[in-house]
Amino acid sequence: MTLSENDTEPTNSNPKLFDKKLLKNKAFLLLVIGAMLTQMAQFIPVVFLGDYAKQIGLENSDTATLLTIAGIVNTFGRLLAGALTNVPRLSALAICNVGLYMCALTLFLFPLCTSFATLCIFVVVHSLFVVKA
């Protein structure tokens, strides 16, 4: 962006929308792949939670309860994350990293969820921390 002598509005001297050199940058590619995997890890489990609950023998009402719990806890987690980022001694990056690690931990433990109670624990922890990332 540059300003000419007679203009008060900046003009774009380089109208490129995307620089293809970024695709050759290994650090950028790692960042993109990491972001993609993070998004998949955060939202795919909730999408398939109902099917998994039916597969282990839970009723439709139990599945609806799990999804309701996920929504309520997720809302609370978003509010909590916003409040925590305003604390001067806490870094927003640290809060994000804790959320990522806790989300990953819940996903590693997901195969152990074989009952309504264990799925409730998974949904609460996962939904609480999924918003930090």
Phi, psi and omega in degrees: 000130179227159175244128174275169184296325184266347184266147172256346179261139177289145176244147181272114181278345179230096187279015179296137178272323182219131179267116184292346178294337178298328181290345177265352181276115183297321180296319178295317179297320176296321178296317180295315180295317178298318179295321179295314179295323178298314180297320178295317182293333183278323190251336180295318180302322181291325179297320184262008181298319180297315179296320179294320180298319177294323181296325180270004171099015178277154179281165178298325180294325177294320178296317178297322178296318179299316181291326176294315177301317180300316180295316181294313181294323179296318177298314178299318180297321178296317178294318179296317179298319177297319179293320181293329180290344177274352178284123186301326184278351181257134178270137177298326178294319178295320178297318178297316181293319177299318178299317178298314182294319179292322177297316179296319179299316179297323180291326176292329181271355183304321179300341179279352181277102182235010178217170179298318182297315181290326175292326176297316179298315178302311183298318181296309183292314181297314182292329179291320186262347185294335184279348184282341185270000000 
